[in-house]
Tab-separated table of C-alpha atoms in Angstrom:
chain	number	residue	atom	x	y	z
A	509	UNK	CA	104.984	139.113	72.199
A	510	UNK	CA	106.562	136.809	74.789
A	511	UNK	CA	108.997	135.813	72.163
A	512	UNK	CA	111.000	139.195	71.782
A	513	UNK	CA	112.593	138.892	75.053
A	514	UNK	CA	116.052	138.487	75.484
A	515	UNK	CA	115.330	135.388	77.514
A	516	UNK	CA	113.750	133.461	75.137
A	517	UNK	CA	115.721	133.882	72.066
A	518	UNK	CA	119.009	132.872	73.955
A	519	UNK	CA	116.845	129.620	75.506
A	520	UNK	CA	115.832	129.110	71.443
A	521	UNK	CA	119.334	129.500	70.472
A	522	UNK	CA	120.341	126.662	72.935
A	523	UNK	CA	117.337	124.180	72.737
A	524	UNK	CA	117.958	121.580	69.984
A	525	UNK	CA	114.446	122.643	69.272
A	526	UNK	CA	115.866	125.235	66.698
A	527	UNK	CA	116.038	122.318	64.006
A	528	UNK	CA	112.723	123.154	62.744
A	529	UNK	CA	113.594	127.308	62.067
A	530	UNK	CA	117.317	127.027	60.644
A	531	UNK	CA	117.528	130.366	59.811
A	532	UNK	CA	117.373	131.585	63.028
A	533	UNK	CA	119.723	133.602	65.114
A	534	UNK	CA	122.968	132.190	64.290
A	535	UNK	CA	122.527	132.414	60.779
A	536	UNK	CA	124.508	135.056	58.909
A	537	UNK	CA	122.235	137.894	57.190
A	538	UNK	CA	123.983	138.462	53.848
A	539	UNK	CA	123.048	141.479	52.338
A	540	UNK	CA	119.659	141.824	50.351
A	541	UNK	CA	120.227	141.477	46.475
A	542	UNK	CA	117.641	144.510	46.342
A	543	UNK	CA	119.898	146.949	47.856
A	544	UNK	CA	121.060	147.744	44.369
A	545	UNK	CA	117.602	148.523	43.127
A	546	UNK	CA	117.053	150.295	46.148
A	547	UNK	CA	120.491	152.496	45.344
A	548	UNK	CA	119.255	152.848	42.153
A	549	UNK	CA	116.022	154.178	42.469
A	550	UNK	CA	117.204	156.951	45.082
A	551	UNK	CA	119.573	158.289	42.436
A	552	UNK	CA	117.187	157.750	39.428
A	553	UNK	CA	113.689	158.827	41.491
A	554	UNK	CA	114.919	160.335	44.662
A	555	UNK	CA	112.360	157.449	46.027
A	556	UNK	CA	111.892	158.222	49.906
A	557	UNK	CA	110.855	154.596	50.244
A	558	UNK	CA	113.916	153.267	48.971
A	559	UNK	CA	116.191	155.602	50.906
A	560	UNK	CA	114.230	153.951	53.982
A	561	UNK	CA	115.174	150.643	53.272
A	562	UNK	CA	118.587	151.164	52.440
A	563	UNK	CA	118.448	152.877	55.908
A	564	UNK	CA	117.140	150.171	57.667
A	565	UNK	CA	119.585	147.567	56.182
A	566	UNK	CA	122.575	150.222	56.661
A	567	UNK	CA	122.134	152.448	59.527
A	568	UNK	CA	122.178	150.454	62.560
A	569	UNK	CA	124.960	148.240	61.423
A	570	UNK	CA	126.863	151.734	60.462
A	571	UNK	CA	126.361	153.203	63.991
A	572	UNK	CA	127.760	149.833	65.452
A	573	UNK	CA	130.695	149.781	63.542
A	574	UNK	CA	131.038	153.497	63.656
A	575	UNK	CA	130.839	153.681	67.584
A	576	UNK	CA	133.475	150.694	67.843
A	577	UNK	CA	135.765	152.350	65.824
A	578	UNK	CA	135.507	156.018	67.410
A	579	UNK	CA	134.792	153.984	71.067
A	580	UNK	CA	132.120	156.656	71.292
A	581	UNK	CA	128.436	156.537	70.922
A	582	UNK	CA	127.381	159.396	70.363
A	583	UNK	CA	130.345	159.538	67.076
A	584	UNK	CA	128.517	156.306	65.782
A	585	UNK	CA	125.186	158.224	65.643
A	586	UNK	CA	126.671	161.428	64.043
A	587	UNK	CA	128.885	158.911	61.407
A	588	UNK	CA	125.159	157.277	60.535
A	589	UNK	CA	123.755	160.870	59.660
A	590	UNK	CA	126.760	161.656	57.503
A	591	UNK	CA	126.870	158.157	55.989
A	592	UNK	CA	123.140	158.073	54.763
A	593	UNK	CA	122.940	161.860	53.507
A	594	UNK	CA	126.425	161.039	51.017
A	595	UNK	CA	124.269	158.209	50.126
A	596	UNK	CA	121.135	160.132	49.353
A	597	UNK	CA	123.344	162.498	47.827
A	598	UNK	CA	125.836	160.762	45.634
A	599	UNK	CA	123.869	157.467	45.124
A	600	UNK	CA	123.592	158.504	41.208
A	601	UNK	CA	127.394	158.154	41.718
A	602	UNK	CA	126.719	154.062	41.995
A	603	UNK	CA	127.583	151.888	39.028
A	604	UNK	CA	125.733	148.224	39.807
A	605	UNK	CA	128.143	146.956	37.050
A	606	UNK	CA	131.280	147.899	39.096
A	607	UNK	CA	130.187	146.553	42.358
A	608	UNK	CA	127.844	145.454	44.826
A	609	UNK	CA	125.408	148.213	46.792
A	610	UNK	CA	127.336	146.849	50.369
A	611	UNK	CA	130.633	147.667	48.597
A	612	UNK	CA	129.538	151.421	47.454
A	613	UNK	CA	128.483	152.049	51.136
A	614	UNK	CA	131.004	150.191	52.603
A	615	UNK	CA	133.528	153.048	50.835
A	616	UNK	CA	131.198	155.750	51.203
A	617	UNK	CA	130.963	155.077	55.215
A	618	UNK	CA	134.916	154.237	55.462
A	619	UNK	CA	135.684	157.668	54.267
A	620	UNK	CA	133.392	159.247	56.556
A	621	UNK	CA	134.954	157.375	59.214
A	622	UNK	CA	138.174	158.576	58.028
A	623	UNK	CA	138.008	162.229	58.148
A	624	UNK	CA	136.109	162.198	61.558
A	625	UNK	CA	139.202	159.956	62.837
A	626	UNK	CA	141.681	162.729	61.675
A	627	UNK	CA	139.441	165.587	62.631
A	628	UNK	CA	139.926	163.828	66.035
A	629	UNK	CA	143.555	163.546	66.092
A	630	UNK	CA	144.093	166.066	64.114
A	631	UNK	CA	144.149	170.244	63.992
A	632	UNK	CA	143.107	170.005	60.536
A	633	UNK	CA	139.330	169.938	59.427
A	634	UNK	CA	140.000	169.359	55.194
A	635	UNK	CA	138.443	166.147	54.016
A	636	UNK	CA	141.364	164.529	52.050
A	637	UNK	CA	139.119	160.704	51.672
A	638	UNK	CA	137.522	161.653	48.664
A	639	UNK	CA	141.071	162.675	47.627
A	640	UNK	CA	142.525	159.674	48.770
A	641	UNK	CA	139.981	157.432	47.885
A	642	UNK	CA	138.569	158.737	44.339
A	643	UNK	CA	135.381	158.047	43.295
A	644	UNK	CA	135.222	159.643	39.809
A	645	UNK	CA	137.724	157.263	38.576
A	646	UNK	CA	134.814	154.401	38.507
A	647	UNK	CA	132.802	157.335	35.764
A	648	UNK	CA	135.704	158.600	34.084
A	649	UNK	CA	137.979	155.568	32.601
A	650	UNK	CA	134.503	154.136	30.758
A	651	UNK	CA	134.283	157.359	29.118
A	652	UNK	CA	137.758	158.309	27.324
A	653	UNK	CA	136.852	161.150	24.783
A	654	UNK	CA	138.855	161.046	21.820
A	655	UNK	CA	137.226	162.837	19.476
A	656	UNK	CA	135.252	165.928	19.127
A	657	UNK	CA	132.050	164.477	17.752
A	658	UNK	CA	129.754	165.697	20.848
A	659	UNK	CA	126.328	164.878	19.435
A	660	UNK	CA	126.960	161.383	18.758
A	661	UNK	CA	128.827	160.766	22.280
A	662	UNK	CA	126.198	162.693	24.271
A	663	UNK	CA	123.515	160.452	22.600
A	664	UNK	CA	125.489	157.451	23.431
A	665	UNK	CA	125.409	158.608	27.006
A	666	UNK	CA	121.741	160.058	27.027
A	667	UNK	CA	121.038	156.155	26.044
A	668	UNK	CA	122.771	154.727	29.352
A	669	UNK	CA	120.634	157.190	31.707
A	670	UNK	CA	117.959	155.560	33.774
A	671	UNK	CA	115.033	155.316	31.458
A	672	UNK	CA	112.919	157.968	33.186
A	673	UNK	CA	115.321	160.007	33.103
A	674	UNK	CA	116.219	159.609	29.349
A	675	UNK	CA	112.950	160.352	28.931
A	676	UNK	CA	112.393	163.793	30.668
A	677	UNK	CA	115.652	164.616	28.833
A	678	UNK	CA	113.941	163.824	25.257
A	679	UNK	CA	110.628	165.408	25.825
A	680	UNK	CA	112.334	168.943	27.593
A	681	UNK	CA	115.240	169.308	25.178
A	682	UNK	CA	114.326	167.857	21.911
A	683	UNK	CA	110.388	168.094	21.862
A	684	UNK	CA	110.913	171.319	23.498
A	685	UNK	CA	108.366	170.465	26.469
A	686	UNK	CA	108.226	172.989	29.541
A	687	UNK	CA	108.609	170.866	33.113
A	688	UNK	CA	104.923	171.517	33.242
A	689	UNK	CA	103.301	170.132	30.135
A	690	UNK	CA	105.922	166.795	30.919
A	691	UNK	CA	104.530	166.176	34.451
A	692	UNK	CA	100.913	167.116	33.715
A	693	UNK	CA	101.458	164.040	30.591
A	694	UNK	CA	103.394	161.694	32.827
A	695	UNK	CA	100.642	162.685	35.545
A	696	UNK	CA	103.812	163.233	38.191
A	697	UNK	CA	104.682	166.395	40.430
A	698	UNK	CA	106.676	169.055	37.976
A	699	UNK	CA	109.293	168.796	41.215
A	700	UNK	CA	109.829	164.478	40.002
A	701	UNK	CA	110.423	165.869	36.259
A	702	UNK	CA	112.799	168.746	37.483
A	703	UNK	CA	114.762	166.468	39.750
A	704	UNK	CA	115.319	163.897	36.951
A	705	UNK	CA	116.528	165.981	34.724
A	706	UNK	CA	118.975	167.729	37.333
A	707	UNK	CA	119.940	164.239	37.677
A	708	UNK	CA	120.183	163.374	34.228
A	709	UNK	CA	122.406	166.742	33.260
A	710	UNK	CA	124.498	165.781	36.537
A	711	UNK	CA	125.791	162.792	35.495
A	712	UNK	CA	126.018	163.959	31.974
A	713	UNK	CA	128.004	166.560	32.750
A	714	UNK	CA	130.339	164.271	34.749
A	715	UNK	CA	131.002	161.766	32.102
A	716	UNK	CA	131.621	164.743	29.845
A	717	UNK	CA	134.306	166.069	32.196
A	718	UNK	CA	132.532	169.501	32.277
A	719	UNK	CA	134.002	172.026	34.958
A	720	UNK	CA	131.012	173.221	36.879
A	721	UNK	CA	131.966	176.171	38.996
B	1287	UNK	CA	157.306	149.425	34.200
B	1288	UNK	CA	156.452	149.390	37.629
B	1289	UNK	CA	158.512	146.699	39.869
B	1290	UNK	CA	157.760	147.711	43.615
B	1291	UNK	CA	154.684	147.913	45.239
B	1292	UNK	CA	153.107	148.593	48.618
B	1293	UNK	CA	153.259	145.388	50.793
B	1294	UNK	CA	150.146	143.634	51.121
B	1295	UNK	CA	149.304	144.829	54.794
B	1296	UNK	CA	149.611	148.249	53.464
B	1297	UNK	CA	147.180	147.363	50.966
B	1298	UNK	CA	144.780	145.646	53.124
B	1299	UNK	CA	145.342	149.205	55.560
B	1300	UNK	CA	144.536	151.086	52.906
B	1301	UNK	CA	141.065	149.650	51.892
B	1302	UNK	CA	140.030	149.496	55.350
B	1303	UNK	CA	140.385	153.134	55.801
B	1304	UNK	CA	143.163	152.666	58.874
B	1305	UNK	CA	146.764	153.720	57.482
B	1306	UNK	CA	147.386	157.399	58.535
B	1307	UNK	CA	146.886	159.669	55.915
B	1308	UNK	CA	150.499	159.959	54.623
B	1309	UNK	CA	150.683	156.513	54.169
B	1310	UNK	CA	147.073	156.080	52.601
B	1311	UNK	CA	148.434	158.892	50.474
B	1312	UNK	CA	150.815	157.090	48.442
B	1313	UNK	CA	149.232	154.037	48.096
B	1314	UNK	CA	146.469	156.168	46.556
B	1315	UNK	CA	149.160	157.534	44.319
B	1316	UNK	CA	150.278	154.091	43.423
B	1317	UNK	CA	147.706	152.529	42.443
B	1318	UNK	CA	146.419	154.980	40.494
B	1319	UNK	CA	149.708	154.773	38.628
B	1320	UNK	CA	149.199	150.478	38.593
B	1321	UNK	CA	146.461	149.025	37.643
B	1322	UNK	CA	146.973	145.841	39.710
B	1323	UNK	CA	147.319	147.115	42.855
B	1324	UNK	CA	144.076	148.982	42.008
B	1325	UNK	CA	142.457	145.654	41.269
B	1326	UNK	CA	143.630	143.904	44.147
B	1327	UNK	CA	142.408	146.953	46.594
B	1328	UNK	CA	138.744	146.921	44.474
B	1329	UNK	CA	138.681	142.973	45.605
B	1330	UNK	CA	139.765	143.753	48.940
B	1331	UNK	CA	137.495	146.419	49.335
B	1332	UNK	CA	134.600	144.464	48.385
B	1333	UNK	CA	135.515	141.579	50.852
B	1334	UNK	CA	135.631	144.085	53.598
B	1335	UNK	CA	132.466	145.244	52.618
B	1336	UNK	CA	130.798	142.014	52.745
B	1337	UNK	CA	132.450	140.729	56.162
B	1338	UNK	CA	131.961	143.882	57.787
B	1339	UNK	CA	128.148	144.269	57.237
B	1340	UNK	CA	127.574	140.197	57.257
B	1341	UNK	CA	129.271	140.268	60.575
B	1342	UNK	CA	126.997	142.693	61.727
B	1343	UNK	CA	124.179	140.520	63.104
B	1344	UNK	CA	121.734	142.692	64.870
B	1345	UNK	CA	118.992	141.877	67.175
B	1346	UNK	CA	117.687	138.238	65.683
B	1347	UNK	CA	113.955	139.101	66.614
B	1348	UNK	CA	113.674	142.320	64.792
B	1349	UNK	CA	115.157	140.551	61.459
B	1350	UNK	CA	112.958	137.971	61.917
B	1351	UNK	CA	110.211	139.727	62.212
B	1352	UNK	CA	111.317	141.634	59.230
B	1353	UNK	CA	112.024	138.617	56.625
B	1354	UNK	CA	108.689	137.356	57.290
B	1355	UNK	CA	107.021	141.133	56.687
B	1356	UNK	CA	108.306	141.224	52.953
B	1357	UNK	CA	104.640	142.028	51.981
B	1358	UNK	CA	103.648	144.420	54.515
B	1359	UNK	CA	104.451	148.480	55.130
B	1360	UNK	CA	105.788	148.003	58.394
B	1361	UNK	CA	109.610	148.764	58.537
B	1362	UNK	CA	112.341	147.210	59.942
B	1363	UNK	CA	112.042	148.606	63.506
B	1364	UNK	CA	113.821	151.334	63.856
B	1365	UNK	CA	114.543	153.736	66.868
B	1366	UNK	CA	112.799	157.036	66.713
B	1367	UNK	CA	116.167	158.941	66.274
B	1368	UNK	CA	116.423	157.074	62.989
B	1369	UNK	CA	113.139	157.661	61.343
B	1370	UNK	CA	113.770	161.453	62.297
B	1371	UNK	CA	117.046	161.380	60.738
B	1372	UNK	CA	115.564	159.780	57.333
B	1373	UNK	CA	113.200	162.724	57.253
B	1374	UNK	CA	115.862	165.045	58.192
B	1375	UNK	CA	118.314	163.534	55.164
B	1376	UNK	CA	115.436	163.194	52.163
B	1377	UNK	CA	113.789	166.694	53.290
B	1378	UNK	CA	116.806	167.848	51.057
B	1379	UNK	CA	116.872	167.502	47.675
B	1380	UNK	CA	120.394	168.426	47.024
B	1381	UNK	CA	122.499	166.014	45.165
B	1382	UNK	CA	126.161	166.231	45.462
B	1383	UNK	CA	128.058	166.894	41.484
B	1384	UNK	CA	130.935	165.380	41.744
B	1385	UNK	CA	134.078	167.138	41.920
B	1386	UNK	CA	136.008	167.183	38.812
B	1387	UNK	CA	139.428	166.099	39.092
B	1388	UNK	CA	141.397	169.159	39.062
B	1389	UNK	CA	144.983	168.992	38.257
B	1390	UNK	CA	147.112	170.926	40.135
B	1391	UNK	CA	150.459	171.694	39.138
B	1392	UNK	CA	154.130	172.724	40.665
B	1393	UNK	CA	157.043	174.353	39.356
B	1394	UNK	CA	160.330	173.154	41.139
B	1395	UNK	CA	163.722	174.522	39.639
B	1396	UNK	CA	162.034	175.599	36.573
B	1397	UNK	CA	160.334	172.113	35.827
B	1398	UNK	CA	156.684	171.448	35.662
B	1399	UNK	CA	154.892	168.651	37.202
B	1400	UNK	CA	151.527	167.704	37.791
B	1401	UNK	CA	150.356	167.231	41.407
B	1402	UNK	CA	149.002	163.556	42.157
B	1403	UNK	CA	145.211	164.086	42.825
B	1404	UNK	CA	145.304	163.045	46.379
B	1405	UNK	CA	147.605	165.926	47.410
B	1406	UNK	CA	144.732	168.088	46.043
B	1407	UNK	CA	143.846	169.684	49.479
B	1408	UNK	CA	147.338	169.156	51.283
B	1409	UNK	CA	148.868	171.792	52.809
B	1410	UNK	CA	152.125	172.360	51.238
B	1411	UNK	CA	155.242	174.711	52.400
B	1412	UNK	CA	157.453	176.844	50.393
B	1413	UNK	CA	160.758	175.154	48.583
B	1414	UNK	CA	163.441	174.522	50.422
B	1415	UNK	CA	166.569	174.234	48.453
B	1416	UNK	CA	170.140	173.154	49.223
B	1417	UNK	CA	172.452	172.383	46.257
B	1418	UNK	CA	170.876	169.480	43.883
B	1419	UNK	CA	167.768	169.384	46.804
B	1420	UNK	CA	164.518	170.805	46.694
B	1421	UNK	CA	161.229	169.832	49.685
B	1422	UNK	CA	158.555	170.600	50.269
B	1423	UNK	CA	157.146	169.819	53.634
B	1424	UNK	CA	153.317	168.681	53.459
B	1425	UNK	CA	151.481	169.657	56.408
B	1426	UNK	CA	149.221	166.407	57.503
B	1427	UNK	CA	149.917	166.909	61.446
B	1428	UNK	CA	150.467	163.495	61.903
B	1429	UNK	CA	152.892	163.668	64.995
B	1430	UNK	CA	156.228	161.588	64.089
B	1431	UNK	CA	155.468	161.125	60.653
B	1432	UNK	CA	156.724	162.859	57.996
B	1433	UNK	CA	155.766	163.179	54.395
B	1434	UNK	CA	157.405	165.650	51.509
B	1435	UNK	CA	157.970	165.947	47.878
B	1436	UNK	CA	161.455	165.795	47.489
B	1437	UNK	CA	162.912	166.636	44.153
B	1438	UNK	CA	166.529	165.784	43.268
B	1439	UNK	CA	167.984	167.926	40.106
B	1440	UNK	CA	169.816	166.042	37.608
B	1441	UNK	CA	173.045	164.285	38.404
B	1442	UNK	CA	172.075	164.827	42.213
B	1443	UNK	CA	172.332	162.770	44.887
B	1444	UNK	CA	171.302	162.456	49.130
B	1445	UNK	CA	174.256	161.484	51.387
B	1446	UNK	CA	173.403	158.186	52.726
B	1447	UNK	CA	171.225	157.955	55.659
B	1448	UNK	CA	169.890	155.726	57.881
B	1449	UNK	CA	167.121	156.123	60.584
B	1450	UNK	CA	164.734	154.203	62.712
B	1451	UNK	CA	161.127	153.318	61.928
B	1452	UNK	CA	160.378	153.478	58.155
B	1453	UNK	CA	160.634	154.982	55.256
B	1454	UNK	CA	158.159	155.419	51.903
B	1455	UNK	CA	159.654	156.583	48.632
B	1456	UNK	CA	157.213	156.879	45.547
B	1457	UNK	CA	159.035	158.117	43.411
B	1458	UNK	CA	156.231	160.565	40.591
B	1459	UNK	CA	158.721	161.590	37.840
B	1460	UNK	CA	162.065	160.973	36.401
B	1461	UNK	CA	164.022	157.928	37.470
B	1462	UNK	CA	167.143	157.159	40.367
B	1463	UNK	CA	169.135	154.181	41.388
B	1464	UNK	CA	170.550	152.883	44.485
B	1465	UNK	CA	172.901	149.816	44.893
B	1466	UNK	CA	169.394	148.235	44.473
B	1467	UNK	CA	168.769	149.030	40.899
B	1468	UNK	CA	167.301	151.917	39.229
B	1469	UNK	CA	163.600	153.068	40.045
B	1470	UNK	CA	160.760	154.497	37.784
B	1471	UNK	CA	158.025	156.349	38.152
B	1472	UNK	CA	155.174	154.771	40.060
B	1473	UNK	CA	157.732	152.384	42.300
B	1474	UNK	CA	156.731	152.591	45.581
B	1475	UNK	CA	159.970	151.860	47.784
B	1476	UNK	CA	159.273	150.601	51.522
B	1477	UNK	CA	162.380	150.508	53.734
B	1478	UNK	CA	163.238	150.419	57.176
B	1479	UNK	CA	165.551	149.767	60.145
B	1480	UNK	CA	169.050	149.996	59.582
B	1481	UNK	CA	168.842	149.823	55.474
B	1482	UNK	CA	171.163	152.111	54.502
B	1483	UNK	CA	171.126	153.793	51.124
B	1484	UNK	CA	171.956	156.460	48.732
B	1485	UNK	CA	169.757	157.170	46.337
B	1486	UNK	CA	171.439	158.820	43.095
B	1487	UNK	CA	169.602	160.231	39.992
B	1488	UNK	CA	170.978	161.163	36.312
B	1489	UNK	CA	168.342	162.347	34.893
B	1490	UNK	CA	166.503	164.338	38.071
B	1491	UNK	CA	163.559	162.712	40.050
B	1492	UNK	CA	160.416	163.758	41.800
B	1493	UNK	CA	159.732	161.260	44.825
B	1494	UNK	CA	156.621	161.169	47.434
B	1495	UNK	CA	158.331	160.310	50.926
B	1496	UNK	CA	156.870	159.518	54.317
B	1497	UNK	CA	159.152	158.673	56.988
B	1498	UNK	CA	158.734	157.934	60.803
B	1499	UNK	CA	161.836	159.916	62.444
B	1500	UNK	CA	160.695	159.749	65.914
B	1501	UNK	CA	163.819	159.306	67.775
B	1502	UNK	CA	165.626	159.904	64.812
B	1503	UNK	CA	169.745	160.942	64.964
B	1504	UNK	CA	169.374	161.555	68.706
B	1505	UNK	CA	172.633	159.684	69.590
B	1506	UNK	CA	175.900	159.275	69.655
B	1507	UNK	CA	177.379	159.212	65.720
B	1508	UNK	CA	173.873	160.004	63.919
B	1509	UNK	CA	173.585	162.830	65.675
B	1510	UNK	CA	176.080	163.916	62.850
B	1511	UNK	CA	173.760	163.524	60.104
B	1512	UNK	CA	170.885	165.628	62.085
B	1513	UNK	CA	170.851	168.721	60.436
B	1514	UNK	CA	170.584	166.709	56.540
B	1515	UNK	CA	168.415	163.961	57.929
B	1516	UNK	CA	165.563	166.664	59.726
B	1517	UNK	CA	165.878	168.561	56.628
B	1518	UNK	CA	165.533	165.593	54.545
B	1519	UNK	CA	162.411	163.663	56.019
C-alpha cells in the first residue's frame, strides 16, 4: 500500500488536493460514542471483544501520554498494562450516567500514573490514588440506606443490574436453578453464568455497603 | 458553612493527577467536605479527559484504515506487544470488589475523631504534645514538604509564625480564628510568604497542614522561632 508511507501522507496533508477527504489527518478523532457500550459489556459479559476495542482506542494513546509524563518508554508500556487490567477489572465500577467512558479511563489511568510517579520519587510503595481520588463515592451517595427494609431495597437494586445479569440472579436464587441447568437453558458456558452472577453479587454487595473481608 | 477553598490552580493540579501527594491530600479532603469544589473538579476532570485523549492523534493511516473497516474483524493495528498484553489481561477473570470505605479513627487528648478517608494508608507518627499542642507527623517522603494533623486543645493557641514557601491549613473539626475571622470545618486556608498569623481556638480544633519549610528559620531573627516552627510544620 503505497499510501501508508510517511511520505505520502505528509505530501496529502500539504496538497490542496485534501478537499475531497476532509476528515483526513488533521482532523481531531473524538472519542467513539461506543466506548461506553464497550465498558459496559466488559463489566456486564466479561466480552473479550469489547476489552479489545477499548484497547485499541485506549492503549496506544495511554503509552504516549504515559511515556511523556515518566520521559521513559519502557514506564509508558508498563502504565498501559496496569491501565487496561484496572479497566478489565473495575469496569463494573463505571456508571454511563455519571460520565463519559474517556472520563472513567482518563481517572483510572491518572491514578496509575500517580502512584508510579511517587514510587519513583519516593521510598514508599502504598498506593494512596484510590485514597485520594475515591471511586466508591460515584456508588455510594445514590444509595443512602435509611431504613432496614432489605428485601424491598435489594429488589430495587437487583432491578438496576445489567439485564443478564438480573437474570442469572432470578433463575439461581429465587427459582433455585444450579449454574448448570441456567447455562445448559441459556445455551452459554456455566463459566458466563458464574461470572455474572459474581458480578451481579459484587456490585450488590457494594451498594449495600457490605464489609467483605 | 464553608468560606475558603483551594485556589483554582490547585484544583486544576488536582484533577490532573500532578500536585504532590500532601497537597492532593487535602484537596481530596475538601471537596469531599464541599460539594462544589467536587463539582467543579468532576467538570474539570472530564475536560481533561477529553483534551488529553482528543489530542492524542495517532498515526492518520492506521485510523483511517480503521473508520472505513467498521464492518470487518480486522482490528485497529496494533503492535504485537499489545495483542499479547490483551490476552495476558482477559486470561484473568478476577474482578477487583471495591474497597469499602473504612473509617479510621484517632484519639488525641481524650477526643475522638474520624480519620479523612484519604489518610487511610498514611503513615502516621506517635503524638507529640507540648502544652495546648498535639502533631502528628504524616510520613509522605516528600522532601521539603511537610504535612501533619495538628490539634490545638481548647482555649489554645500557636505563637505567631512566619516562614517561606507556603502553607495549607484544612482545618477537620472544631473551629479557630485569626485576625482574619474565624474558620470552620472544611475551610481550606492557603497562605504564604511573609503572612504572618496566629491562629487561636476556643473551642479546640483539628487542622490538616502542609507546609514547604525548605529554608525555613535559617537566619538571623527566625532562627529564634526554630525549635516551635520545626516542631510545628
Amino acid at each position: 500500500m503505497k499510501q501508508s508511507t510517511v511520505e505520502s501522507t505528509r505530501n496529502k496533508t500539504i496538497a490542496p488536493a485534501t478537499k475531497t477527504r476532509p476528515m483526513t489527518t488533521t482532523a481531531k478523532e473524538s472519542a467513539p460514542p461506543e466506548l461506553s457500550q464497550y465498558l459496559m459489556a466488559v463489566a456486564a459479559d466479561r466480552d473479550k471483544q469489547a476489552f479489545a476495542k477499548l484497547f485499541a482506542w485506549f492503549g496506544p494513546k495511554i503509552k504516549r501520554i504515559a511515556a511523556q509524563k515518566l520521559n521513559n518508554d519502557a514506564a509508558g508500556f508498563d502504565i498501559t498494562q496496569e491501565t487496561m487490567t484496572r479497566v478489565w477489572r473495575k469496569a463494573h465500577l463505571f456508571v454511563p450516567e455519571k460520565g463519559a467512558a474517556t472520563t472513567w479511563v482518563y481517572t483510572v489511568m491518572r491514578n496509575v500514573i500517580f502512584d508510579a510517579m511517587r514510587k519513583n520519587k519516593t521510598q514508599q510503595a502504598e498506593s494512596l490514588s484510590d485514597d485520594i481520588w475515591p471511586i466508591e463515592e460515584q456508588i455510594s451517595e445514590e444509595s443512602p440506606f435509611q431504613d432496614h427494609l432489605m428485601t424491598k431495597q435489594l429488589g430495587e437494586l437487583v432491578k438496576k443490574l445489567p439485564p443478564n445479569q438480573q437474570e442469572a440472579l432470578t433463575a439461581v436464587y429465587y427459582k433455585q436453578l444450579t449454574h448448570e441447568e441456567l447455562a445448559k437453558q441459556l445455551n452459554i458456558p456455566v463459566g458466563t453464568v458464574k461470572s455474572r452472577i459474581r458480578l451481579a453479587v459484587t456490585k450488590l454487595k457494594q451498594q449495600l455497603g457490605a464489609n467483605n473481608d | 458553612m464553608i468560606k475558603h477553598h483551594p485556589s483554582s490552580k490547585l484544583l486544576a493540579g488536582y484533577a490532573t493527577g500532578e500536585l504532590p501527594a500532601s497537597i492532593a491530600i487535602g484537596v481530596a479532603i475538601h471537596c469531599k467536605m464541599c460539594d462544589q469544589c467536587q463539582a467543579n473538579v468532576d467538570a474539570l476532570t472530564a475536560q481533561l479527559a477529553d483534551q488529553v485523549f482528543d489530542a492524542e492523534i495517532t498515526e492518520p493511516m492506521a485510523y483511517e484504515n480503521e473508520h472505513f473497516d467498521v464492518a470487518g474483524e480486522a482490528d485497529a493495528p496494533m503492535d504485537m506487544d499489545f495483542g499479547n498484553m490483551i490476552a495476558a489481561i482477559t486470561a484473568d477473570d478476577e474482578i477487583s470488589e471495591q474497597s469499602m470505605v473504612r473509617s479510621t479513627s484517632i484519639t488525641v487528648k481524650g477526643k475522638n475523631f474520624e480519620l479523612p478517608a484519604p489518610l487511610n494508608n498514611v503513615r502516621m507518627s506517635n503524638w507529640l504534645n507540648i502544652g495546648k499542642l498535639s502533631r502528628s507527623s504524616l510520613n509522605l517522603d516528600e522532601g521539603a514538604i511537610h504535612s501533619h494533623l495538628l490539634h490545638i486543645d481548647a482555649d489554645g493557641e500557636v505563637p505567631t509564625h512566619t516562614h517561606k514557601g507556603f502553607e495549607i491549613t484544612l482545618l477537620l473539626d472544631g473551629s479557630f480564628e485569626d485576625d482574619m475571622g474565624t474558620y470552620h470545618p472544611g475551610d481550606f486556608i492557603e497562605l504564604n510568604g511573609e503572612h504572618n498569623h496566629q491562629p487561636k481556638t476556643k473551642e479546640g480544633c483539628l487542622c490538616y497542614t502542609v507546609a514547604d519549610d525548605a529554608l525555613q528559620f535559617t537566619e538571623g531573627f527566625h532562627k529564634l522561632f526554630n525549635p516551635i516552627g520545626s516542631l510545628l510544620y
